[in-house]
Amino acid sequence: MGQNRARRGFLLLFLVAGCRDATRPERRLLIYGGNNQVAFDTVTRFRLPFSVRAVDGDGHPLAAIRVDWRILAGSGELMAYPDSERLTDNTTATGTDGVATVSFRSRSLGSAIISASIIGAGAVEFHAVTDPALVPPDVIITGGPMFDCTGGADPTKYWIDSAIRDTILSAVVGQRVAIRYADYLSAGCTARFKSILVPAGGTAFDTGVIHPGDRFEFKPDAVGNWTFIDAINGGSGTLIVRPAS
């Protein structure tokens, strides 16, 4: 009787393992890097290549697997990485780590979708955007109070990039300068940045009422000191504009 019970237990384990194996995919294709990128022109390649990784049902890498790449939306060129040779049949093979990689150069503005697929697994898609208007400003000034936006006791302070304690603001004449209202503040906060003193020949600016995360952009067109204030929360800053070299 003990032997029969052991046999039944072994058979049950065998059947359960068989069911698990039957539902486990034999191979999968995963996005490994390069998704959701932004480019600013149709001349240079995207900064990062598109990479996928082929694995078996247990997550082990699959080498020498053919990966088919297709441009589903937009237009452009798929190239080998890192030598940038153009792919003749839009295919690459995975390495010993299961990874296959291509470079991409967009030839049209707007959105692009590039797919990668292998036999026996579903395709994955990479999304990218090419838009010159998305080029970040040369200088980003962040403004905001440290704790609240009720004004008075906590006036707005200004800093460049993430250096909150650096209050020296500088730019070159003609550069794109943005003033951003700090995005860590409550959604109900508002600000209004406006110049109160500009050098001779300079064009004054006024952001109007903006909210946390909003950004106003201008180009200082005169050399000298540009003084501005948050007209809602108080607190002034000075942008030192140097001549172009």
Coordinates of N, CA and C in Angstrom, one line a residue:
M1 N 0.8 -1.2 0.0 CA 0.0 0.0 0.0 C 0.9 1.3 0.0
G2 N 2.0 1.2 0.8 CA 2.9 2.3 0.8 C 3.5 2.6 -0.5
Q3 N 3.8 1.6 -1.3 CA 4.4 1.8 -2.6 C 3.4 2.4 -3.6
N4 N 2.1 1.9 -3.5 CA 1.1 2.5 -4.4 C 0.9 4.0 -4.1
R5 N 0.9 4.3 -2.8 CA 0.7 5.7 -2.4 C 1.9 6.6 -2.9
A6 N 3.1 6.0 -2.8 CA 4.3 6.8 -3.3 C 4.2 7.0 -4.8
R7 N 3.7 5.9 -5.5 CA 3.6 6.0 -7.0 C 2.6 7.0 -7.4
R8 N 1.4 7.0 -6.7 CA 0.4 8.0 -7.0 C 0.9 9.5 -6.7
G9 N 1.7 9.6 -5.7 CA 2.3 11.0 -5.4 C 3.2 11.4 -6.5
F10 N 4.1 10.4 -6.9 CA 5.1 10.8 -7.9 C 4.4 11.1 -9.2
L11 N 3.3 10.3 -9.6 CA 2.5 10.6 -10.8 C 1.9 12.0 -10.8
L12 N 1.3 12.3 -9.6 CA 0.7 13.7 -9.4 C 1.7 14.8 -9.7
L13 N 2.9 14.6 -9.1 CA 4.0 15.6 -9.3 C 4.4 15.7 -10.7
F14 N 4.4 14.6 -11.4 CA 4.8 14.5 -12.8 C 3.8 15.3 -13.7
L15 N 2.5 15.0 -13.4 CA 1.4 15.7 -14.1 C 1.4 17.2 -13.9
V16 N 1.6 17.6 -12.7 CA 1.6 19.0 -12.4 C 2.8 19.7 -13.1
A17 N 4.0 19.1 -13.0 CA 5.1 19.6 -13.7 C 4.9 19.7 -15.2
G18 N 4.2 18.7 -15.7 CA 3.9 18.7 -17.2 C 3.0 19.8 -17.6
C19 N 2.0 20.1 -16.7 CA 1.1 21.2 -17.0 C 1.8 22.5 -16.9
R20 N 2.7 22.7 -16.0 CA 3.4 23.9 -15.9 C 4.3 24.1 -17.1
D21 N 5.0 23.1 -17.5 CA 5.8 23.2 -18.7 C 5.0 23.5 -20.0
A22 N 3.8 23.0 -20.0 CA 2.9 23.2 -21.2 C 2.5 24.6 -21.3
T23 N 2.3 25.3 -20.2 CA 1.9 26.7 -20.2 C 3.0 27.7 -20.3
R24 N 4.2 27.2 -20.0 CA 5.4 28.1 -20.0 C 5.8 28.4 -21.5
P25 N 6.0 29.6 -21.9 CA 6.4 29.9 -23.3 C 7.8 29.4 -23.5
E26 N 8.1 28.9 -24.7 CA 9.4 28.3 -25.0 C 10.4 29.4 -25.1
R27 N 10.0 30.6 -25.6 CA 10.9 31.7 -25.7 C 10.2 33.0 -25.6
R28 N 10.9 34.1 -25.1 CA 10.3 35.4 -25.0 C 11.3 36.4 -25.5
L29 N 10.7 37.5 -26.0 CA 11.6 38.7 -26.4 C 11.2 39.9 -25.6
L30 N 12.2 40.4 -24.9 CA 12.1 41.5 -24.0 C 12.8 42.8 -24.5
I31 N 12.2 44.0 -24.2 CA 12.9 45.2 -24.5 C 14.1 45.3 -23.5
Y32 N 15.3 45.5 -24.0 CA 16.5 45.6 -23.1 C 17.0 47.0 -22.9
G33 N 16.7 47.9 -23.8 CA 17.1 49.3 -23.7 C 16.8 50.1 -24.9
G34 N 16.7 51.4 -24.7 CA 16.6 52.4 -25.8 C 15.1 52.8 -26.1
N35 N 14.2 52.3 -25.4 CA 12.8 52.7 -25.7 C 12.5 54.1 -25.2
N36 N 11.5 54.8 -25.9 CA 11.0 56.1 -25.5 C 12.0 57.2 -25.5
Q37 N 12.7 57.3 -26.7 CA 13.7 58.3 -26.8 C 13.2 59.5 -27.6
V38 N 13.9 60.6 -27.5 CA 13.7 61.8 -28.2 C 14.9 62.3 -29.0
A39 N 14.7 62.6 -30.3 CA 15.8 63.2 -31.1 C 15.3 64.5 -31.6
F40 N 16.3 65.3 -32.0 CA 16.0 66.7 -32.3 C 16.2 67.0 -33.8
D41 N 16.7 66.1 -34.6 CA 16.9 66.3 -36.0 C 16.9 65.0 -36.7
T42 N 17.0 65.0 -38.1 CA 16.9 63.8 -38.9 C 18.3 63.5 -39.5
V43 N 19.3 64.0 -38.8 CA 20.7 63.8 -39.3 C 21.5 62.8 -38.4
T44 N 21.4 63.0 -37.1 CA 22.2 62.2 -36.2 C 21.3 61.0 -35.8
R45 N 22.0 59.9 -35.3 CA 21.4 58.7 -34.8 C 20.8 59.1 -33.4
F46 N 19.8 58.2 -33.0 CA 19.3 58.4 -31.7 C 20.5 58.0 -30.7
R47 N 20.5 58.7 -29.6 CA 21.6 58.6 -28.7 C 21.9 57.2 -28.2
L48 N 20.8 56.4 -27.9 CA 20.9 55.1 -27.5 C 20.4 54.1 -28.6
P49 N 21.1 53.0 -28.7 CA 20.5 52.0 -29.7 C 19.3 51.3 -29.1
F50 N 18.6 50.6 -30.0 CA 17.4 49.8 -29.5 C 18.0 48.4 -29.3
S51 N 17.7 47.9 -28.1 CA 18.2 46.5 -27.7 C 17.0 45.6 -27.2
V52 N 17.1 44.4 -27.7 CA 16.1 43.4 -27.2 C 16.9 42.2 -26.6
R53 N 16.3 41.4 -25.8 CA 16.9 40.2 -25.2 C 16.0 39.0 -25.4
A54 N 16.5 38.0 -26.0 CA 15.7 36.7 -26.2 C 16.1 35.8 -25.1
V55 N 15.0 35.2 -24.4 CA 15.3 34.3 -23.3 C 14.3 33.1 -23.5
D56 N 14.7 32.0 -22.9 CA 13.8 30.8 -22.9 C 12.8 30.9 -21.8
G57 N 12.0 29.8 -21.6 CA 11.0 29.9 -20.6 C 11.4 30.0 -19.2
D58 N 12.7 29.7 -18.9 CA 13.3 29.9 -17.6 C 14.1 31.2 -17.4
G59 N 14.0 32.0 -18.5 CA 14.7 33.3 -18.4 C 16.2 33.2 -18.8
H60 N 16.7 32.1 -19.3 CA 18.0 32.0 -19.7 C 18.2 32.6 -21.1
P61 N 19.3 33.3 -21.4 CA 19.5 33.9 -22.7 C 19.6 32.9 -23.8
L62 N 19.1 33.3 -25.0 CA 19.1 32.5 -26.2 C 20.1 33.1 -27.2
A63 N 21.1 32.5 -27.5 CA 22.1 33.0 -28.5 C 21.8 32.6 -29.9
A64 N 22.3 33.4 -30.8 CA 22.2 33.1 -32.3 C 20.8 33.0 -32.7
I65 N 19.9 33.8 -32.1 CA 18.5 33.9 -32.6 C 18.3 35.1 -33.5
R66 N 17.7 34.8 -34.6 CA 17.4 35.9 -35.6 C 16.3 36.8 -35.2
V67 N 16.7 38.1 -35.2 CA 15.7 39.1 -34.8 C 15.4 40.0 -36.0
D68 N 14.1 40.1 -36.3 CA 13.6 40.9 -37.4 C 13.1 42.2 -36.9
W69 N 13.7 43.3 -37.5 CA 13.3 44.6 -37.2 C 12.5 45.3 -38.3
R70 N 11.5 46.0 -37.9 CA 10.6 46.7 -38.9 C 10.2 48.1 -38.4
I71 N 10.1 49.0 -39.3 CA 9.7 50.4 -39.0 C 8.2 50.4 -39.3
L72 N 7.4 50.5 -38.3 CA 5.9 50.4 -38.4 C 5.3 51.8 -38.6
A73 N 6.0 52.9 -38.1 CA 5.5 54.2 -38.2 C 6.7 55.2 -38.4
G74 N 6.5 56.2 -39.2 CA 7.6 57.1 -39.5 C 8.5 56.5 -40.5
S75 N 9.7 57.1 -40.7 CA 10.6 56.6 -41.6 C 12.0 56.8 -41.1
G76 N 13.0 56.0 -41.6 CA 14.3 56.1 -41.1 C 15.2 54.9 -41.5
E77 N 16.3 54.8 -40.9 CA 17.3 53.8 -41.3 C 17.7 53.0 -40.1
L78 N 17.7 51.7 -40.2 CA 18.2 50.8 -39.2 C 19.6 50.4 -39.5
M79 N 20.5 50.5 -38.6 CA 21.9 50.2 -38.8 C 22.5 49.3 -37.7
A80 N 23.5 48.6 -38.1 CA 24.2 47.7 -37.2 C 24.8 48.6 -36.1
Y81 N 25.0 48.0 -34.9 CA 25.6 48.7 -33.8 C 26.8 47.9 -33.3
P82 N 28.0 48.6 -33.1 CA 28.2 50.0 -33.1 C 28.8 50.6 -34.4
D83 N 29.0 49.8 -35.5 CA 29.7 50.2 -36.6 C 28.8 51.0 -37.6
S84 N 27.5 51.1 -37.4 CA 26.6 51.9 -38.2 C 26.5 51.5 -39.6
E85 N 26.8 50.3 -40.0 CA 26.6 49.8 -41.3 C 25.1 49.5 -41.5
R86 N 24.6 49.8 -42.7 CA 23.2 49.7 -42.9 C 22.8 48.2 -43.0
L87 N 21.7 47.8 -42.4 CA 21.3 46.4 -42.5 C 20.7 46.1 -43.8
T88 N 21.2 45.0 -44.4 CA 20.7 44.6 -45.7 C 19.3 44.0 -45.7
D89 N 19.0 43.3 -44.7 CA 17.7 42.6 -44.6 C 16.9 42.9 -43.3
N90 N 17.4 44.0 -42.6 CA 16.8 44.4 -41.4 C 16.7 43.3 -40.3
T91 N 17.7 42.5 -40.3 CA 17.8 41.4 -39.2 C 19.2 41.5 -38.5
T92 N 19.2 41.1 -37.3 CA 20.4 40.9 -36.5 C 20.3 39.6 -35.8
A93 N 21.4 39.2 -35.1 CA 21.3 37.9 -34.4 C 21.7 38.2 -32.9
T94 N 21.1 37.5 -32.0 CA 21.5 37.7 -30.6 C 22.9 37.1 -30.3
G95 N 23.5 37.8 -29.3 CA 24.8 37.3 -28.9 C 24.7 36.2 -27.8
T96 N 25.8 35.9 -27.1 CA 25.8 34.9 -26.1 C 24.9 35.3 -24.9
D97 N 24.7 36.6 -24.8 CA 23.9 37.2 -23.7 C 22.4 37.3 -24.1
G98 N 22.1 36.8 -25.3 CA 20.7 36.9 -25.7 C 20.3 38.3 -26.3
V99 N 21.2 39.2 -26.4 CA 20.9 40.6 -26.7 C 21.2 40.8 -28.2
A100 N 20.3 41.5 -28.8 CA 20.5 42.0 -30.2 C 20.2 43.5 -30.2
T101 N 21.0 44.3 -31.0 CA 21.0 45.7 -30.9 C 21.0 46.3 -32.3
V102 N 20.3 47.4 -32.5 CA 20.4 48.2 -33.7 C 20.5 49.7 -33.4
S103 N 21.1 50.5 -34.3 CA 21.0 51.9 -34.2 C 19.9 52.4 -35.1
F104 N 19.3 53.6 -34.8 CA 18.2 54.1 -35.7 C 18.4 55.6 -35.9
R105 N 18.3 56.0 -37.2 CA 18.3 57.4 -37.6 C 17.0 57.7 -38.2
S106 N 16.2 58.6 -37.6 CA 14.9 59.0 -38.2 C 15.1 59.9 -39.4
R107 N 14.3 59.7 -40.4 CA 14.3 60.5 -41.6 C 13.0 61.4 -41.7
S108 N 12.2 61.4 -40.7 CA 11.0 62.3 -40.7 C 10.7 62.8 -39.3
L109 N 10.1 63.9 -39.2 CA 9.7 64.5 -37.9 C 8.5 63.8 -37.4
G110 N 8.3 63.8 -36.1 CA 7.2 63.2 -35.5 C 7.5 61.8 -34.8
S111 N 6.4 61.0 -34.6 CA 6.6 59.8 -33.9 C 7.1 58.7 -34.9
A112 N 7.8 57.7 -34.3 CA 8.2 56.5 -35.0 C 8.0 55.3 -34.1
I113 N 7.6 54.2 -34.7 CA 7.5 52.9 -34.0 C 8.3 51.9 -34.7
I114 N 9.2 51.2 -34.0 CA 10.0 50.2 -34.6 C 9.8 48.9 -33.8
S115 N 9.5 47.8 -34.5 CA 9.2 46.6 -33.9 C 10.4 45.6 -34.0
A116 N 10.5 44.7 -33.1 CA 11.5 43.6 -33.1 C 10.7 42.3 -32.8
S117 N 11.0 41.2 -33.6 CA 10.3 40.0 -33.4 C 11.3 38.8 -33.6
I118 N 10.9 37.7 -33.0 CA 11.6 36.4 -33.3 C 10.6 35.3 -33.5
I119 N 11.0 34.3 -34.1 CA 10.0 33.2 -34.3 C 9.7 32.5 -33.0
G120 N 8.4 32.3 -32.7 CA 8.0 31.6 -31.5 C 7.7 32.6 -30.4
A121 N 7.8 33.9 -30.6 CA 7.5 34.9 -29.5 C 6.8 36.1 -30.1
G122 N 6.1 36.8 -29.4 CA 5.4 38.0 -29.8 C 6.4 39.1 -30.1
A123 N 6.0 40.1 -30.9 CA 6.9 41.2 -31.2 C 6.8 42.3 -30.0
V124 N 7.9 43.1 -29.9 CA 7.9 44.2 -29.0 C 8.1 45.4 -29.8
E125 N 7.7 46.6 -29.3 CA 7.7 47.8 -30.0 C 8.5 48.9 -29.3
F126 N 9.3 49.6 -30.0 CA 10.0 50.8 -29.5 C 9.4 52.1 -30.0
H127 N 9.2 53.0 -29.2 CA 8.6 54.3 -29.5 C 9.6 55.4 -29.4
A128 N 9.6 56.3 -30.4 CA 10.5 57.4 -30.4 C 9.9 58.6 -31.1
V129 N 10.4 59.8 -30.8 CA 9.9 61.1 -31.3 C 11.1 61.9 -31.8
T130 N 10.9 62.5 -33.0 CA 11.9 63.4 -33.5 C 11.2 64.8 -33.7
D131 N 11.7 65.8 -33.0 CA 11.1 67.1 -33.0 C 12.1 68.2 -32.5
P132 N 12.5 69.1 -33.4 CA 13.5 70.1 -33.0 C 13.0 71.0 -31.9
A133 N 11.7 71.1 -31.8 CA 11.1 72.0 -30.7 C 11.3 71.4 -29.3
L134 N 11.7 70.2 -29.2 CA 11.9 69.6 -27.9 C 13.3 69.7 -27.4
V135 N 14.2 70.4 -28.2 CA 15.5 70.7 -27.7 C 15.4 71.5 -26.4
P136 N 16.0 71.1 -25.3 CA 15.9 71.8 -24.0 C 16.6 73.1 -24.1
P137 N 16.1 74.1 -23.3 CA 16.8 75.4 -23.3 C 18.2 75.4 -22.9
D138 N 19.0 76.4 -23.3 CA 20.4 76.4 -22.9 C 20.6 76.6 -21.4
V139 N 19.7 77.4 -20.8 CA 19.7 77.6 -19.3 C 18.3 77.5 -18.8
I140 N 18.2 76.7 -17.7 CA 16.9 76.6 -17.0 C 17.0 77.1 -15.6
I141 N 16.3 78.1 -15.3 CA 16.2 78.7 -14.0 C 15.0 78.2 -13.3
T142 N 15.1 77.6 -12.2 CA 14.0 77.1 -11.4 C 13.7 78.1 -10.3
G143 N 12.4 78.5 -10.1 CA 12.1 79.4 -9.1 C 11.0 78.8 -8.2
G144 N 11.0 79.1 -6.9 CA 10.0 78.6 -6.0 C 10.4 78.8 -4.6
P145 N 9.4 78.9 -3.7 CA 9.6 78.9 -2.3 C 10.1 77.5 -1.9
M146 N 10.7 77.4 -0.7 CA 11.2 76.1 -0.2 C 10.1 75.3 0.4
F147 N 9.1 75.9 1.0 CA 8.1 75.1 1.8 C 6.7 75.3 1.3
D148 N 6.3 76.6 1.1 CA 4.9 76.8 0.7 C 4.9 78.0 -0.3
C149 N 3.7 78.3 -0.7 CA 3.5 79.4 -1.7 C 2.5 80.4 -1.2
T150 N 2.5 80.6 0.1 CA 1.6 81.6 0.6 C 2.2 83.0 0.6
G151 N 3.5 83.1 0.2 CA 4.1 84.5 0.1 C 4.5 85.0 1.5
G152 N 5.2 86.1 1.4 CA 5.6 86.7 2.7 C 6.8 86.1 3.3
A153 N 6.6 85.1 4.2 CA 7.6 84.5 5.0 C 8.5 83.6 4.2
D154 N 8.1 83.1 3.1 CA 8.9 82.2 2.3 C 8.9 82.6 0.8
P155 N 9.6 83.7 0.6 CA 9.6 84.2 -0.8 C 10.3 83.3 -1.8
T156 N 10.1 83.5 -3.0 CA 10.7 82.6 -4.1 C 12.2 82.8 -4.2
K157 N 12.9 81.7 -4.3 CA 14.3 81.7 -4.6 C 14.6 81.1 -6.0
Y158 N 15.8 81.4 -6.5 CA 16.0 80.9 -7.9 C 17.4 80.2 -7.9
W159 N 17.4 79.2 -8.8 CA 18.7 78.4 -9.0 C 18.7 77.8 -10.4
I160 N 19.9 77.4 -10.8 CA 20.1 76.8 -12.1 C 20.2 75.3 -11.9
D161 N 19.5 74.6 -12.8 CA 19.4 73.1 -12.7 C 19.0 72.7 -11.4
S162 N 19.8 71.8 -10.8 CA 19.4 71.2 -9.5 C 20.1 71.8 -8.3
A163 N 21.0 72.7 -8.6 CA 21.8 73.3 -7.5 C 21.0 74.4 -6.7
I164 N 20.2 73.9 -5.8 CA 19.2 74.8 -5.1 C 19.9 75.9 -4.4
R165 N 21.1 75.7 -3.9 CA 21.8 76.7 -3.1 C 22.6 77.7 -3.9
D166 N 22.7 77.4 -5.2 CA 23.5 78.2 -6.1 C 22.6 79.3 -6.7
T167 N 22.7 80.5 -6.2 CA 21.8 81.6 -6.6 C 22.5 82.5 -7.7
I168 N 23.6 82.1 -8.2 CA 24.3 82.9 -9.3 C 23.7 82.4 -10.6
L169 N 23.0 83.3 -11.2 CA 22.3 83.0 -12.5 C 23.0 83.7 -13.6
S170 N 23.4 82.9 -14.6 CA 24.1 83.6 -15.7 C 23.8 82.9 -17.0
A171 N 23.9 83.7 -18.1 CA 23.6 83.2 -19.4 C 24.4 84.0 -20.4
V172 N 24.4 83.6 -21.7 CA 25.0 84.4 -22.8 C 23.9 85.0 -23.6
V173 N 24.1 86.2 -24.1 CA 23.1 86.9 -24.8 C 22.7 86.1 -26.0
G174 N 21.4 86.0 -26.3 CA 20.9 85.2 -27.4 C 20.6 83.8 -27.1
Q175 N 21.0 83.3 -25.9 CA 20.7 81.9 -25.5 C 19.2 81.8 -25.1
R176 N 18.8 80.5 -25.3 CA 17.4 80.3 -24.8 C 17.4 80.1 -23.3
V177 N 16.7 80.9 -22.6 CA 16.6 80.9 -21.1 C 15.2 80.6 -20.7
A178 N 15.0 79.6 -19.8 CA 13.7 79.3 -19.4 C 13.6 79.5 -17.9
I179 N 12.5 80.0 -17.4 CA 12.2 80.1 -16.0 C 11.1 79.1 -15.7
R180 N 11.4 78.2 -14.8 CA 10.4 77.1 -14.5 C 9.9 77.2 -13.1
Y181 N 8.6 77.2 -12.9 CA 8.1 77.2 -11.5 C 8.2 75.8 -11.0
A182 N 8.8 75.7 -9.8 CA 9.2 74.4 -9.2 C 8.0 73.4 -9.2
D183 N 8.3 72.2 -9.7 CA 7.3 71.2 -9.8 C 7.0 70.4 -8.5
Y184 N 7.8 70.7 -7.4 CA 7.5 70.0 -6.2 C 6.4 70.7 -5.3
L185 N 5.9 71.8 -5.8 CA 4.9 72.6 -5.1 C 3.5 72.0 -5.3
S186 N 2.6 72.4 -4.4 CA 1.2 72.0 -4.5 C 0.6 72.5 -5.8
A187 N -0.3 71.8 -6.4 CA -0.9 72.2 -7.6 C -1.7 73.5 -7.5
G188 N -2.0 73.9 -6.3 CA -2.8 75.2 -6.2 C -1.9 76.4 -6.1
C189 N -0.5 76.2 -6.2 CA 0.4 77.3 -6.1 C 0.5 78.0 -7.5
T190 N 0.7 79.3 -7.5 CA 0.9 80.0 -8.7 C 2.1 81.0 -8.6
A191 N 2.6 81.4 -9.7 CA 3.7 82.4 -9.7 C 3.5 83.3 -10.9
R192 N 4.2 84.4 -10.9 CA 4.2 85.3 -12.1 C 5.6 86.0 -12.1
F193 N 6.5 85.5 -13.0 CA 7.8 86.1 -13.1 C 7.8 87.2 -14.1
K194 N 8.3 88.3 -13.7 CA 8.3 89.5 -14.6 C 9.6 90.3 -14.3
S195 N 10.2 90.8 -15.4 CA 11.4 91.6 -15.3 C 11.0 93.0 -14.7
I196 N 11.9 93.5 -13.8 CA 11.6 94.9 -13.3 C 12.8 95.8 -13.6
L197 N 13.9 95.2 -14.1 CA 15.0 96.0 -14.6 C 15.8 95.3 -15.6
V198 N 15.9 95.9 -16.8 CA 16.7 95.2 -17.9 C 17.7 96.2 -18.5
P199 N 18.8 95.7 -19.0 CA 19.8 96.6 -19.6 C 19.3 97.4 -20.8
A200 N 20.0 98.4 -21.1 CA 19.5 99.2 -22.3 C 19.4 98.4 -23.5
G201 N 18.3 98.5 -24.2 CA 18.1 97.7 -25.4 C 17.5 96.4 -25.2
G202 N 17.3 96.0 -23.9 CA 16.7 94.7 -23.6 C 15.2 94.7 -23.6
T203 N 14.6 93.5 -23.9 CA 13.2 93.4 -24.0 C 12.6 92.8 -22.7
A204 N 11.8 93.5 -22.1 CA 11.2 93.1 -20.8 C 10.3 91.8 -21.0
F205 N 10.1 91.0 -20.0 CA 9.3 89.9 -20.1 C 8.3 89.7 -18.9
D206 N 7.3 89.0 -19.1 CA 6.3 88.8 -18.1 C 5.6 87.4 -18.4
T207 N 5.8 86.5 -17.5 CA 5.3 85.1 -17.8 C 3.8 85.0 -17.7
G208 N 3.1 86.0 -17.0 CA 1.7 85.8 -16.7 C 1.7 84.8 -15.5
V209 N 0.5 84.4 -15.1 CA 0.3 83.4 -14.0 C 0.6 82.0 -14.6
I210 N 1.5 81.3 -13.9 CA 1.9 80.0 -14.2 C 1.8 79.1 -13.0
H211 N 1.8 77.8 -13.2 CA 1.6 76.8 -12.2 C 2.8 75.9 -12.0
P212 N 2.9 75.1 -11.0 CA 4.0 74.2 -10.8 C 4.3 73.4 -12.0
G213 N 5.6 73.4 -12.4 CA 6.0 72.6 -13.6 C 5.9 73.4 -14.9
D214 N 5.2 74.5 -14.9 CA 5.1 75.3 -16.1 C 6.5 76.0 -16.4
R215 N 6.7 76.3 -17.6 CA 8.0 76.9 -18.0 C 7.8 78.0 -19.0
F216 N 8.5 79.2 -18.8 CA 8.4 80.3 -19.7 C 9.8 80.5 -20.3
E217 N 9.9 80.7 -21.6 CA 11.1 80.8 -22.2 C 11.3 82.2 -22.9
F218 N 12.5 82.7 -22.9 CA 12.9 84.0 -23.5 C 14.3 84.0 -23.9
K219 N 14.7 84.9 -24.8 CA 16.1 85.1 -25.1 C 16.6 86.5 -24.7
P220 N 17.4 86.6 -23.7 CA 17.9 87.9 -23.3 C 18.7 88.5 -24.5
D221 N 18.3 89.7 -24.9 CA 18.9 90.3 -26.1 C 19.8 91.5 -25.8
A222 N 20.2 91.6 -24.6 CA 21.2 92.7 -24.2 C 22.1 92.2 -23.1
V223 N 23.3 92.7 -23.1 CA 24.3 92.3 -22.1 C 24.1 93.2 -20.9
G224 N 24.2 92.5 -19.7 CA 24.0 93.2 -18.4 C 23.2 92.4 -17.4
N225 N 22.7 93.1 -16.4 CA 22.0 92.4 -15.4 C 20.5 92.6 -15.6
W226 N 19.8 91.4 -15.6 CA 18.4 91.4 -15.7 C 17.8 91.0 -14.4
T227 N 17.0 91.9 -13.8 CA 16.4 91.7 -12.5 C 14.9 91.4 -12.7
F228 N 14.5 90.3 -12.0 CA 13.1 89.9 -12.1 C 12.5 89.5 -10.8
I229 N 11.2 89.4 -10.7 CA 10.6 89.1 -9.4 C 9.4 88.2 -9.6
D230 N 9.1 87.4 -8.6 CA 7.8 86.7 -8.5 C 6.8 87.6 -8.0
A231 N 5.9 88.1 -8.8 CA 5.0 89.2 -8.4 C 3.9 88.6 -7.5
I232 N 3.8 87.3 -7.4 CA 2.8 86.8 -6.5 C 3.3 86.4 -5.1
N233 N 4.5 85.7 -5.1 CA 5.1 85.2 -3.9 C 6.2 86.1 -3.3
G234 N 6.6 87.1 -4.1 CA 7.8 87.9 -3.6 C 9.1 87.1 -3.9
G235 N 10.2 87.8 -3.8 CA 11.5 87.2 -4.0 C 12.0 87.6 -5.4
S236 N 13.1 88.3 -5.5 CA 13.7 88.7 -6.8 C 15.0 87.9 -7.1
G237 N 15.3 87.9 -8.4 CA 16.6 87.2 -8.8 C 17.2 88.1 -9.9
T238 N 18.5 87.9 -10.1 CA 19.2 88.6 -11.1 C 19.9 87.7 -12.1
L239 N 19.7 87.8 -13.4 CA 20.3 87.0 -14.4 C 21.5 87.9 -15.0
I240 N 22.7 87.4 -14.9 CA 23.9 88.1 -15.4 C 24.1 87.6 -16.9
V241 N 23.9 88.5 -17.8 CA 24.0 88.1 -19.2 C 25.3 88.6 -19.8
R242 N 26.1 87.7 -20.3 CA 27.4 88.0 -20.8 C 27.4 88.1 -22.4
P243 N 28.3 88.7 -23.0 CA 28.4 88.8 -24.4 C 28.7 87.4 -25.0
A244 N 28.3 87.2 -26.2 CA 28.6 85.9 -26.9 C 30.1 86.0 -27.3
S245 N 30.8 84.9 -27.2 CA 32.2 84.8 -27.5 C 32.4 84.7 -29.0

